[in-house]
Amino acid sequence: MEYKTWLDTSLDLNANPFQPREEEAPVLKKEKKEVQSNFIELGRKQHPANEETGALVEELNRVSAENKKLTDMLTEMCENYNALRSHLMDYMRKNPEKEVSPSKKRKSQSSNNDSNNNNNNIGVNGNSESSSTDEDSCKKPREEIIKAKISRAYVRTEASDTSLVVKDGYQWRKYGQKVTRDNPCPRAYFKCSFAPSCPVKKKVQRSVEDQTILVATYEGEHNHPHPSKLEAPSGSNRSMTLGSVPCSASLHSSGPTITLDLTKSKPNSDAKSPSRRIDTPEFQQFLVEQMASSLTKDPNFTAALAAAVSGRIYHQNPTEKW
DNA sequence: CGCTTTTGACCCGCGC
DNA sequence: GCGCGGGTCAAAAGCG
């Protein structure tokens, strides 16, 4: 799936079902429409409808229970994700040398890469800034090292996603693409759309070992605020946008996929927005809502949801697990 | 019409 | 000096 848009909508899966939101799942919307039309129907027929009302209440309770169940599943998925992520972080800390396939072609570049590997790639967010090694300090003028701060981000995408788009909240303008020798997948070159005032560049290329992983290399630092901070989401949405936490969720035959782009956990932005720390309950709740929102936009998910609501999904394939 | 993307050409550093 | 390969430029095409 391509990260075409920011996930800035929310779906109250466990919220009051009587207050429909704009972008709720079509299936649920349809059910509620039926319920509403049934109420209208009741008003027109003008006869005591205790039985029908009872049935409708029962139906609503059932739908609410389904919503609750789905919310629980999403919460569980979120927790599993956090656990996996922490494991991955631990693993990467212990095995930093396994993260990239270093290019041995060019001396200066490979020495840069080596220093990056040793100093930078401490996590999937990859935004640890490079610090110059002693070797680099000897070879390069200090100013140059300071000017070109290099960081790396690893973003898992789906196999079907052939784009080289790594959503990190900033706007980028592609200025080139090249097939390199070490990797059959083309490398895309991006400049920050605020250029030339913002000198940041980024290179995006698929990993040789796992082509579902996009390796984004950032050069330099943004000299402007994060675009998501400029957008003022006052009112329309629940609380805040997910601009700083791009994520994508989808459902496939092989199972659900939730992809989080964690490249935005820069120390700067974290320091500026402590309320968005990933470990806060508020953030967790928000994350669940955003994932739910994303899921409801996926036609596969809505189809599966429809099957689940009608109680058929487990009968059709009782062994299949999400 | 303006912005973005594509893509071939060009530039430049490095190794031989 | 030459060739190779990565990085960048810029005209053309695409798109909203």
mmCIF file of C-alpha atoms (C1' of nucleotides) in Angstrom:
data_model
loop_
_atom_site.group_PDB
_atom_site.id
_atom_site.type_symbol
_atom_site.label_atom_id
_atom_site.label_comp_id
_atom_site.label_asym_id
_atom_site.label_seq_id
_atom_site.Cartn_x
_atom_site.Cartn_y
_atom_site.Cartn_z
ATOM 1 C CA MET A 1 0.000 0.000 0.000
ATOM 2 C CA GLU A 2 1.247 3.373 -0.792
ATOM 3 C CA TYR A 3 1.286 6.007 1.867
ATOM 4 C CA LYS A 4 -0.742 8.397 -0.158
ATOM 5 C CA THR A 5 -2.366 10.368 2.571
ATOM 6 C CA TRP A 6 -1.929 11.191 6.190
ATOM 7 C CA LEU A 7 -4.151 9.359 8.536
ATOM 8 C CA ASP A 8 -5.952 12.239 10.012
ATOM 9 C CA THR A 9 -9.348 10.736 10.535
ATOM 10 C CA SER A 10 -10.731 8.805 13.396
ATOM 11 C CA LEU A 11 -13.325 6.150 13.893
ATOM 12 C CA ASP A 12 -14.992 5.621 17.192
ATOM 13 C CA LEU A 13 -15.241 1.905 17.119
ATOM 14 C CA ASN A 14 -16.291 1.783 20.708
ATOM 15 C CA ALA A 15 -17.933 5.117 20.814
ATOM 16 C CA ASN A 16 -21.566 5.830 21.020
ATOM 17 C CA PRO A 17 -23.025 4.225 17.964
ATOM 18 C CA PHE A 18 -25.807 6.752 17.858
ATOM 19 C CA GLN A 19 -23.410 9.501 16.907
ATOM 20 C CA PRO A 20 -22.171 8.657 13.472
ATOM 21 C CA ARG A 21 -18.957 10.149 12.288
ATOM 22 C CA GLU A 22 -18.145 11.304 8.803
ATOM 23 C CA GLU A 23 -15.761 8.562 7.865
ATOM 24 C CA GLU A 24 -17.028 5.525 9.589
ATOM 25 C CA ALA A 25 -16.914 2.120 8.029
ATOM 26 C CA PRO A 26 -19.355 1.782 5.172
ATOM 27 C CA VAL A 27 -20.690 -1.426 6.603
ATOM 28 C CA LEU A 28 -21.470 0.112 9.951
ATOM 29 C CA LYS A 29 -22.868 3.142 8.241
ATOM 30 C CA LYS A 30 -25.115 0.927 6.238
ATOM 31 C CA GLU A 31 -26.350 -0.859 9.312
ATOM 32 C CA LYS A 32 -27.019 2.364 11.099
ATOM 33 C CA LYS A 33 -28.772 3.710 8.071
ATOM 34 C CA GLU A 34 -31.030 0.713 8.158
ATOM 35 C CA VAL A 35 -31.672 1.316 11.807
ATOM 36 C CA GLN A 36 -32.421 4.943 11.202
ATOM 37 C CA SER A 37 -34.715 4.144 8.321
ATOM 38 C CA ASN A 38 -36.432 1.653 10.522
ATOM 39 C CA PHE A 39 -37.072 4.392 13.028
ATOM 40 C CA ILE A 40 -38.449 6.582 10.289
ATOM 41 C CA GLU A 41 -40.557 3.704 9.164
ATOM 42 C CA LEU A 42 -41.877 3.320 12.680
ATOM 43 C CA GLY A 43 -42.872 6.923 12.816
ATOM 44 C CA ARG A 44 -44.764 6.664 9.580
ATOM 45 C CA LYS A 45 -46.669 3.545 10.412
ATOM 46 C CA GLN A 46 -47.809 5.011 13.714
ATOM 47 C CA HIS A 47 -48.400 1.776 15.500
ATOM 48 C CA PRO A 48 -46.982 0.554 18.760
ATOM 49 C CA ALA A 49 -43.672 -0.934 17.882
ATOM 50 C CA ASN A 50 -42.427 -2.307 21.119
ATOM 51 C CA GLU A 51 -41.382 -5.543 19.489
ATOM 52 C CA GLU A 52 -39.550 -3.841 16.691
ATOM 53 C CA THR A 53 -37.954 -1.391 19.065
ATOM 54 C CA GLY A 54 -36.773 -4.239 21.215
ATOM 55 C CA ALA A 55 -35.332 -5.976 18.219
ATOM 56 C CA LEU A 56 -33.610 -2.819 17.132
ATOM 57 C CA VAL A 57 -32.156 -2.236 20.572
ATOM 58 C CA GLU A 58 -30.944 -5.780 20.578
ATOM 59 C CA GLU A 59 -29.419 -5.255 17.163
ATOM 60 C CA LEU A 60 -27.724 -2.097 18.317
ATOM 61 C CA ASN A 61 -26.345 -3.848 21.351
ATOM 62 C CA ARG A 62 -24.995 -6.530 19.140
ATOM 63 C CA VAL A 63 -23.335 -4.018 16.845
ATOM 64 C CA SER A 64 -21.915 -2.193 19.828
ATOM 65 C CA ALA A 65 -20.506 -5.446 21.119
ATOM 66 C CA GLU A 66 -18.921 -6.075 17.746
ATOM 67 C CA ASN A 67 -17.413 -2.640 17.832
ATOM 68 C CA LYS A 68 -16.083 -3.283 21.299
ATOM 69 C CA LYS A 69 -14.597 -6.554 20.176
ATOM 70 C CA LEU A 70 -12.889 -4.910 17.226
ATOM 71 C CA THR A 71 -11.548 -2.182 19.439
ATOM 72 C CA ASP A 72 -10.110 -4.778 21.773
ATOM 73 C CA MET A 73 -8.481 -6.512 18.838
ATOM 74 C CA LEU A 74 -6.941 -3.273 17.686
ATOM 75 C CA THR A 75 -5.695 -2.514 21.159
ATOM 76 C CA GLU A 76 -4.143 -5.943 21.337
ATOM 77 C CA MET A 77 -2.528 -5.450 17.951
ATOM 78 C CA CYS A 78 -1.155 -2.155 19.126
ATOM 79 C CA GLU A 79 0.309 -3.753 22.227
ATOM 80 C CA ASN A 80 1.825 -6.528 20.157
ATOM 81 C CA TYR A 81 3.329 -3.953 17.890
ATOM 82 C CA ASN A 82 4.903 -2.115 20.791
ATOM 83 C CA ALA A 83 6.320 -5.341 22.158
ATOM 84 C CA LEU A 84 7.729 -6.303 18.771
ATOM 85 C CA ARG A 85 9.149 -2.862 18.307
ATOM 86 C CA SER A 86 10.952 -2.938 21.618
ATOM 87 C CA HIS A 87 12.332 -6.349 20.752
ATOM 88 C CA LEU A 88 13.513 -5.025 17.427
ATOM 89 C CA MET A 89 15.169 -2.069 19.092
ATOM 90 C CA ASP A 90 16.971 -4.387 21.476
ATOM 91 C CA TYR A 91 18.020 -6.597 18.619
ATOM 92 C CA MET A 92 19.332 -3.710 16.588
ATOM 93 C CA ARG A 93 21.252 -2.379 19.526
ATOM 94 C CA LYS A 94 22.912 -5.751 19.932
ATOM 95 C CA ASN A 95 23.509 -6.347 16.204
ATOM 96 C CA PRO A 96 24.097 -2.978 14.589
ATOM 97 C CA GLU A 97 26.359 -4.424 11.919
ATOM 98 C CA LYS A 98 23.556 -6.483 10.390
ATOM 99 C CA GLU A 99 21.401 -3.593 9.405
ATOM 100 C CA VAL A 100 22.855 -2.491 6.129
ATOM 101 C CA SER A 101 24.837 -3.986 3.389
ATOM 102 C CA PRO A 102 27.784 -1.652 3.247
ATOM 103 C CA SER A 103 28.950 -0.475 -0.089
ATOM 104 C CA LYS A 104 32.557 -1.273 -0.605
ATOM 105 C CA LYS A 105 32.737 0.524 -3.875
ATOM 106 C CA ARG A 106 33.816 3.993 -2.977
ATOM 107 C CA LYS A 107 36.255 4.647 -0.273
ATOM 108 C CA SER A 108 34.903 7.853 1.123
ATOM 109 C CA GLN A 109 31.322 6.747 0.981
ATOM 110 C CA SER A 110 31.955 3.426 2.568
ATOM 111 C CA SER A 111 33.867 5.074 5.338
ATOM 112 C CA ASN A 112 30.908 7.337 5.856
ATOM 113 C CA ASN A 113 28.622 4.373 5.827
ATOM 114 C CA ASP A 114 30.761 2.580 8.307
ATOM 115 C CA SER A 115 30.682 5.473 10.648
ATOM 116 C CA ASN A 116 26.963 5.626 10.182
ATOM 117 C CA ASN A 117 26.604 1.989 10.902
ATOM 118 C CA ASN A 118 28.630 2.242 14.012
ATOM 119 C CA ASN A 119 27.083 5.347 15.344
ATOM 120 C CA ASN A 120 23.697 5.867 13.908
ATOM 121 C CA ASN A 121 21.451 2.985 13.238
ATOM 122 C CA ILE A 122 20.360 2.367 16.722
ATOM 123 C CA GLY A 123 16.716 1.933 15.990
ATOM 124 C CA VAL A 124 14.086 1.623 13.372
ATOM 125 C CA ASN A 125 13.381 5.284 13.615
ATOM 126 C CA GLY A 126 16.927 5.791 12.514
ATOM 127 C CA ASN A 127 17.002 9.415 13.400
ATOM 128 C CA SER A 128 19.991 9.318 15.562
ATOM 129 C CA GLU A 129 22.317 11.930 14.230
ATOM 130 C CA SER A 130 25.722 10.975 13.021
ATOM 131 C CA SER A 131 28.617 11.960 15.114
ATOM 132 C CA SER A 132 31.950 12.154 13.453
ATOM 133 C CA THR A 133 34.441 9.481 14.162
ATOM 134 C CA ASP A 134 38.054 10.280 14.796
ATOM 135 C CA GLU A 135 38.836 8.967 11.371
ATOM 136 C CA ASP A 136 36.366 11.322 9.791
ATOM 137 C CA SER A 137 37.662 14.203 11.780
ATOM 138 C CA CYS A 138 41.071 13.599 10.336
ATOM 139 C CA LYS A 139 39.849 13.344 6.772
ATOM 140 C CA LYS A 140 37.275 16.067 6.560
ATOM 141 C CA PRO A 141 37.021 19.648 7.608
ATOM 142 C CA ARG A 142 34.918 19.973 10.699
ATOM 143 C CA GLU A 143 32.476 22.374 9.084
ATOM 144 C CA GLU A 144 31.586 19.884 6.412
ATOM 145 C CA ILE A 145 30.823 17.228 8.948
ATOM 146 C CA ILE A 146 28.585 19.539 10.858
ATOM 147 C CA LYS A 147 26.867 20.690 7.698
ATOM 148 C CA ALA A 148 25.897 17.258 6.449
ATOM 149 C CA LYS A 149 24.289 15.440 9.284
ATOM 150 C CA ILE A 150 23.264 12.035 8.065
ATOM 151 C CA SER A 151 20.599 9.869 9.522
ATOM 152 C CA ARG A 152 18.901 6.766 8.329
ATOM 153 C CA ALA A 153 15.392 5.417 8.545
ATOM 154 C CA TYR A 154 14.102 1.968 7.804
ATOM 155 C CA VAL A 155 10.488 1.759 6.791
ATOM 156 C CA ARG A 156 8.724 -1.469 6.149
ATOM 157 C CA THR A 157 6.293 -1.390 3.272
ATOM 158 C CA GLU A 158 4.163 -3.969 1.609
ATOM 159 C CA ALA A 159 5.550 -6.107 -1.148
ATOM 160 C CA SER A 160 2.973 -4.752 -3.577
ATOM 161 C CA ASP A 161 4.036 -1.213 -2.881
ATOM 162 C CA THR A 162 6.467 -0.290 -5.602
ATOM 163 C CA SER A 163 6.730 3.360 -4.749
ATOM 164 C CA LEU A 164 9.689 4.911 -3.022
ATOM 165 C CA VAL A 165 7.626 7.127 -0.798
ATOM 166 C CA VAL A 166 8.638 7.368 2.818
ATOM 167 C CA LYS A 167 6.203 9.520 4.663
ATOM 168 C CA ASP A 168 7.885 11.355 7.430
ATOM 169 C CA GLY A 169 5.680 14.385 7.656
ATOM 170 C CA TYR A 170 7.838 16.639 5.556
ATOM 171 C CA GLN A 171 7.141 17.494 1.981
ATOM 172 C CA TRP A 172 9.716 16.351 -0.528
ATOM 173 C CA ARG A 173 10.364 17.074 -4.164
ATOM 174 C CA LYS A 174 11.875 14.314 -6.185
ATOM 175 C CA TYR A 175 14.720 15.496 -8.332
ATOM 176 C CA GLY A 176 16.289 12.322 -9.556
ATOM 177 C CA GLN A 177 16.267 8.572 -9.703
ATOM 178 C CA LYS A 178 19.144 6.291 -10.386
ATOM 179 C CA VAL A 179 19.805 2.599 -10.538
ATOM 180 C CA THR A 180 22.903 1.898 -8.546
ATOM 181 C CA ARG A 181 25.328 -0.905 -8.967
ATOM 182 C CA ASP A 182 24.861 -2.559 -5.615
ATOM 183 C CA ASN A 183 21.113 -2.636 -5.752
ATOM 184 C CA PRO A 184 18.838 -3.445 -8.688
ATOM 185 C CA CYS A 185 16.136 -1.308 -7.151
ATOM 186 C CA PRO A 186 16.348 2.333 -8.199
ATOM 187 C CA ARG A 187 17.369 4.965 -5.708
ATOM 188 C CA ALA A 188 15.228 8.063 -5.539
ATOM 189 C CA TYR A 189 16.592 11.475 -4.635
ATOM 190 C CA PHE A 190 14.446 13.990 -2.828
ATOM 191 C CA LYS A 191 14.918 17.552 -1.699
ATOM 192 C CA CYS A 192 12.869 19.206 0.968
ATOM 193 C CA SER A 193 10.137 21.196 -0.711
ATOM 194 C CA PHE A 194 11.281 24.192 1.329
ATOM 195 C CA ALA A 195 14.513 24.151 -0.651
ATOM 196 C CA PRO A 196 16.653 26.119 -1.257
ATOM 197 C CA SER A 197 16.024 27.642 2.144
ATOM 198 C CA CYS A 198 16.029 24.136 3.633
ATOM 199 C CA PRO A 199 19.087 22.146 2.598
ATOM 200 C CA VAL A 200 17.811 18.724 3.614
ATOM 201 C CA LYS A 201 18.012 15.925 1.088
ATOM 202 C CA LYS A 202 16.955 12.361 1.304
ATOM 203 C CA LYS A 203 17.697 9.231 -0.642
ATOM 204 C CA VAL A 204 15.273 6.353 -0.660
ATOM 205 C CA GLN A 205 16.137 2.889 -1.838
ATOM 206 C CA ARG A 206 14.831 -0.552 -1.175
ATOM 207 C CA SER A 207 16.959 -2.854 0.855
ATOM 208 C CA VAL A 208 18.792 -5.496 -1.164
ATOM 209 C CA GLU A 209 18.091 -8.146 1.402
ATOM 210 C CA ASP A 210 14.440 -7.357 2.007
ATOM 211 C CA GLN A 211 12.797 -5.336 -0.709
ATOM 212 C CA THR A 212 9.834 -4.583 1.465
ATOM 213 C CA ILE A 213 12.099 -2.370 3.527
ATOM 214 C CA LEU A 214 12.750 1.137 2.344
ATOM 215 C CA VAL A 215 16.006 2.668 3.455
ATOM 216 C CA ALA A 216 15.763 6.424 3.659
ATOM 217 C CA THR A 217 18.955 8.358 4.142
ATOM 218 C CA TYR A 218 18.557 11.916 5.351
ATOM 219 C CA GLU A 219 21.252 14.512 4.883
ATOM 220 C CA GLY A 220 21.156 17.704 6.840
ATOM 221 C CA GLU A 221 18.647 19.155 9.217
ATOM 222 C CA HIS A 222 15.431 20.978 8.527
ATOM 223 C CA ASN A 223 15.639 24.645 9.335
ATOM 224 C CA HIS A 224 11.895 25.031 9.499
ATOM 225 C CA PRO A 225 9.199 23.586 11.715
ATOM 226 C CA HIS A 226 7.565 20.271 10.961
ATOM 227 C CA PRO A 227 4.752 20.828 8.457
ATOM 228 C CA SER A 228 2.291 18.989 10.659
ATOM 229 C CA LYS A 229 2.892 21.565 13.350
ATOM 230 C CA LEU A 230 1.823 24.299 10.987
ATOM 231 C CA GLU A 231 -1.520 22.719 10.286
ATOM 232 C CA ALA A 232 -4.008 23.775 12.892
ATOM 233 C CA PRO A 233 -6.521 20.975 13.212
ATOM 234 C CA SER A 234 -8.876 22.989 15.343
ATOM 235 C CA GLY A 235 -12.267 21.518 15.732
ATOM 236 C CA SER A 236 -12.790 19.272 12.773
ATOM 237 C CA ASN A 237 -10.899 16.335 14.135
ATOM 238 C CA ARG A 238 -11.004 14.922 17.592
ATOM 239 C CA SER A 239 -7.766 16.150 18.981
ATOM 240 C CA MET A 240 -4.663 16.160 16.887
ATOM 241 C CA THR A 241 -3.450 15.040 13.552
ATOM 242 C CA LEU A 242 -1.229 12.084 13.073
ATOM 243 C CA GLY A 243 1.172 14.143 11.097
ATOM 244 C CA SER A 244 4.056 13.204 13.288
ATOM 245 C CA VAL A 245 3.224 9.527 13.306
ATOM 246 C CA PRO A 246 2.581 8.229 9.863
ATOM 247 C CA CYS A 247 1.091 4.822 9.906
ATOM 248 C CA SER A 248 -0.741 2.597 7.556
ATOM 249 C CA ALA A 249 -2.941 -0.349 8.154
ATOM 250 C CA SER A 250 -4.449 -2.782 5.744
ATOM 251 C CA LEU A 251 -5.945 -6.186 5.606
ATOM 252 C CA HIS A 252 -4.842 -8.806 3.164
ATOM 253 C CA SER A 253 -5.442 -12.434 2.582
ATOM 254 C CA SER A 254 -2.245 -13.139 4.440
ATOM 255 C CA GLY A 255 -3.414 -11.123 7.386
ATOM 256 C CA PRO A 256 -3.591 -7.571 8.600
ATOM 257 C CA THR A 257 -0.646 -5.286 8.203
ATOM 258 C CA ILE A 258 -0.043 -2.237 10.280
ATOM 259 C CA THR A 259 2.912 -0.195 9.195
ATOM 260 C CA LEU A 260 4.182 2.605 11.311
ATOM 261 C CA ASP A 261 6.658 5.080 10.005
ATOM 262 C CA LEU A 262 8.665 5.891 13.055
ATOM 263 C CA THR A 263 11.032 8.215 11.383
ATOM 264 C CA LYS A 264 9.611 11.182 13.178
ATOM 265 C CA SER A 265 10.832 10.535 16.625
ATOM 266 C CA LYS A 266 13.484 13.161 16.321
ATOM 267 C CA PRO A 267 14.645 14.497 19.612
ATOM 268 C CA ASN A 268 13.707 17.991 18.519
ATOM 269 C CA SER A 269 10.140 17.239 17.765
ATOM 270 C CA ASP A 270 9.790 15.109 20.826
ATOM 271 C CA ALA A 271 11.083 17.855 22.965
ATOM 272 C CA LYS A 272 8.706 20.286 21.395
ATOM 273 C CA SER A 273 5.668 18.086 21.751
ATOM 274 C CA PRO A 274 6.019 16.021 24.874
ATOM 275 C CA SER A 275 2.309 15.314 24.865
ATOM 276 C CA ARG A 276 2.793 13.103 21.815
ATOM 277 C CA ARG A 277 5.221 10.772 23.454
ATOM 278 C CA ILE A 278 4.566 7.289 22.250
ATOM 279 C CA ASP A 279 4.268 5.832 25.715
ATOM 280 C CA THR A 280 1.476 8.034 26.941
ATOM 281 C CA PRO A 281 -1.980 6.518 27.308
ATOM 282 C CA GLU A 282 -3.333 9.377 25.279
ATOM 283 C CA PHE A 283 -1.031 8.540 22.427
ATOM 284 C CA GLN A 284 -1.853 4.865 22.652
ATOM 285 C CA GLN A 285 -5.530 5.604 22.505
ATOM 286 C CA PHE A 286 -4.979 7.953 19.628
ATOM 287 C CA LEU A 287 -2.913 5.377 17.813
ATOM 288 C CA VAL A 288 -5.662 2.828 18.159
ATOM 289 C CA GLU A 289 -8.158 5.286 16.796
ATOM 290 C CA GLN A 290 -5.967 6.128 13.853
ATOM 291 C CA MET A 291 -5.375 2.512 13.013
ATOM 292 C CA ALA A 292 -9.075 1.880 13.220
ATOM 293 C CA SER A 293 -9.644 4.762 10.906
ATOM 294 C CA SER A 294 -7.144 3.467 8.434
ATOM 295 C CA LEU A 295 -8.617 0.007 8.594
ATOM 296 C CA THR A 296 -12.069 1.254 7.823
ATOM 297 C CA LYS A 297 -10.795 2.838 4.641
ATOM 298 C CA ASP A 298 -9.548 -0.469 3.369
ATOM 299 C CA PRO A 299 -12.161 -2.244 1.251
ATOM 300 C CA ASN A 300 -10.749 -5.600 2.273
ATOM 301 C CA PHE A 301 -11.242 -4.703 5.864
ATOM 302 C CA THR A 302 -14.776 -3.525 5.363
ATOM 303 C CA ALA A 303 -15.569 -6.718 3.518
ATOM 304 C CA ALA A 304 -14.112 -8.768 6.352
ATOM 305 C CA LEU A 305 -15.973 -6.634 8.841
ATOM 306 C CA ALA A 306 -19.211 -7.263 7.018
ATOM 307 C CA ALA A 307 -18.538 -10.974 7.160
ATOM 308 C CA ALA A 308 -17.658 -10.751 10.829
ATOM 309 C CA VAL A 309 -20.802 -8.816 11.661
ATOM 310 C CA SER A 310 -22.947 -11.331 9.888
ATOM 311 C CA GLY A 311 -21.226 -14.069 11.836
ATOM 312 C CA ARG A 312 -19.930 -15.852 8.811
ATOM 313 C CA ILE A 313 -16.247 -15.210 8.925
ATOM 314 C CA TYR A 314 -15.343 -17.931 11.360
ATOM 315 C CA HIS A 315 -17.600 -20.447 9.765
ATOM 316 C CA GLN A 316 -15.975 -19.948 6.414
ATOM 317 C CA ASN A 317 -12.436 -20.303 7.625
ATOM 318 C CA PRO A 318 -12.295 -21.256 11.268
ATOM 319 C CA THR A 319 -8.537 -21.821 11.299
ATOM 320 C CA GLU A 320 -7.541 -18.546 9.768
ATOM 321 C CA LYS A 321 -6.266 -16.124 12.286
ATOM 322 C CA TRP A 322 -5.611 -12.440 12.016
ATOM 323 C "C1'" DC B 1 -1.202 27.559 -15.040
ATOM 324 C "C1'" DG B 2 1.822 26.160 -11.651
ATOM 325 C "C1'" DC B 3 3.736 22.440 -9.314
ATOM 326 C "C1'" DT B 4 5.584 17.771 -9.364
ATOM 327 C "C1'" DT B 5 7.545 13.809 -11.527
ATOM 328 C "C1'" DT B 6 10.225 11.575 -15.012
ATOM 329 C "C1'" DT B 7 14.380 10.691 -17.274
ATOM 330 C "C1'" DG B 8 18.338 11.370 -20.167
ATOM 331 C "C1'" DA B 9 22.376 14.207 -20.005
ATOM 332 C "C1'" DC B 10 25.870 16.100 -17.555
ATOM 333 C "C1'" DC B 11 29.201 16.790 -13.659
ATOM 334 C "C1'" DC B 12 32.511 15.232 -10.503
ATOM 335 C "C1'" DG B 13 35.250 12.248 -7.555
ATOM 336 C "C1'" DC B 14 37.683 8.081 -7.339
ATOM 337 C "C1'" DG B 15 40.472 4.099 -8.813
ATOM 338 C "C1'" DC B 16 43.441 2.312 -12.133
ATOM 339 C "C1'" DG C 1 43.908 10.612 -18.711
ATOM 340 C "C1'" DC C 2 40.157 7.451 -18.896
ATOM 341 C "C1'" DG C 3 36.308 4.873 -17.409
ATOM 342 C "C1'" DC C 4 33.024 3.987 -13.910
ATOM 343 C "C1'" DG C 5 29.453 5.133 -10.899
ATOM 344 C "C1'" DG C 6 26.908 8.190 -7.825
ATOM 345 C "C1'" DG C 7 24.702 12.588 -7.642
ATOM 346 C "C1'" DT C 8 22.455 16.561 -9.835
ATOM 347 C "C1'" DC C 9 20.386 19.303 -13.475
ATOM 348 C "C1'" DA C 10 16.818 20.610 -16.425
ATOM 349 C "C1'" DA C 11 13.578 20.013 -20.203
ATOM 350 C "C1'" DA C 12 9.509 17.561 -21.094
ATOM 351 C "C1'" DA C 13 5.512 15.340 -19.555
ATOM 352 C "C1'" DG C 14 1.924 14.661 -16.249
ATOM 353 C "C1'" DC C 15 -1.459 16.208 -13.125
ATOM 354 C "C1'" DG C 16 -4.855 18.783 -10.423
#
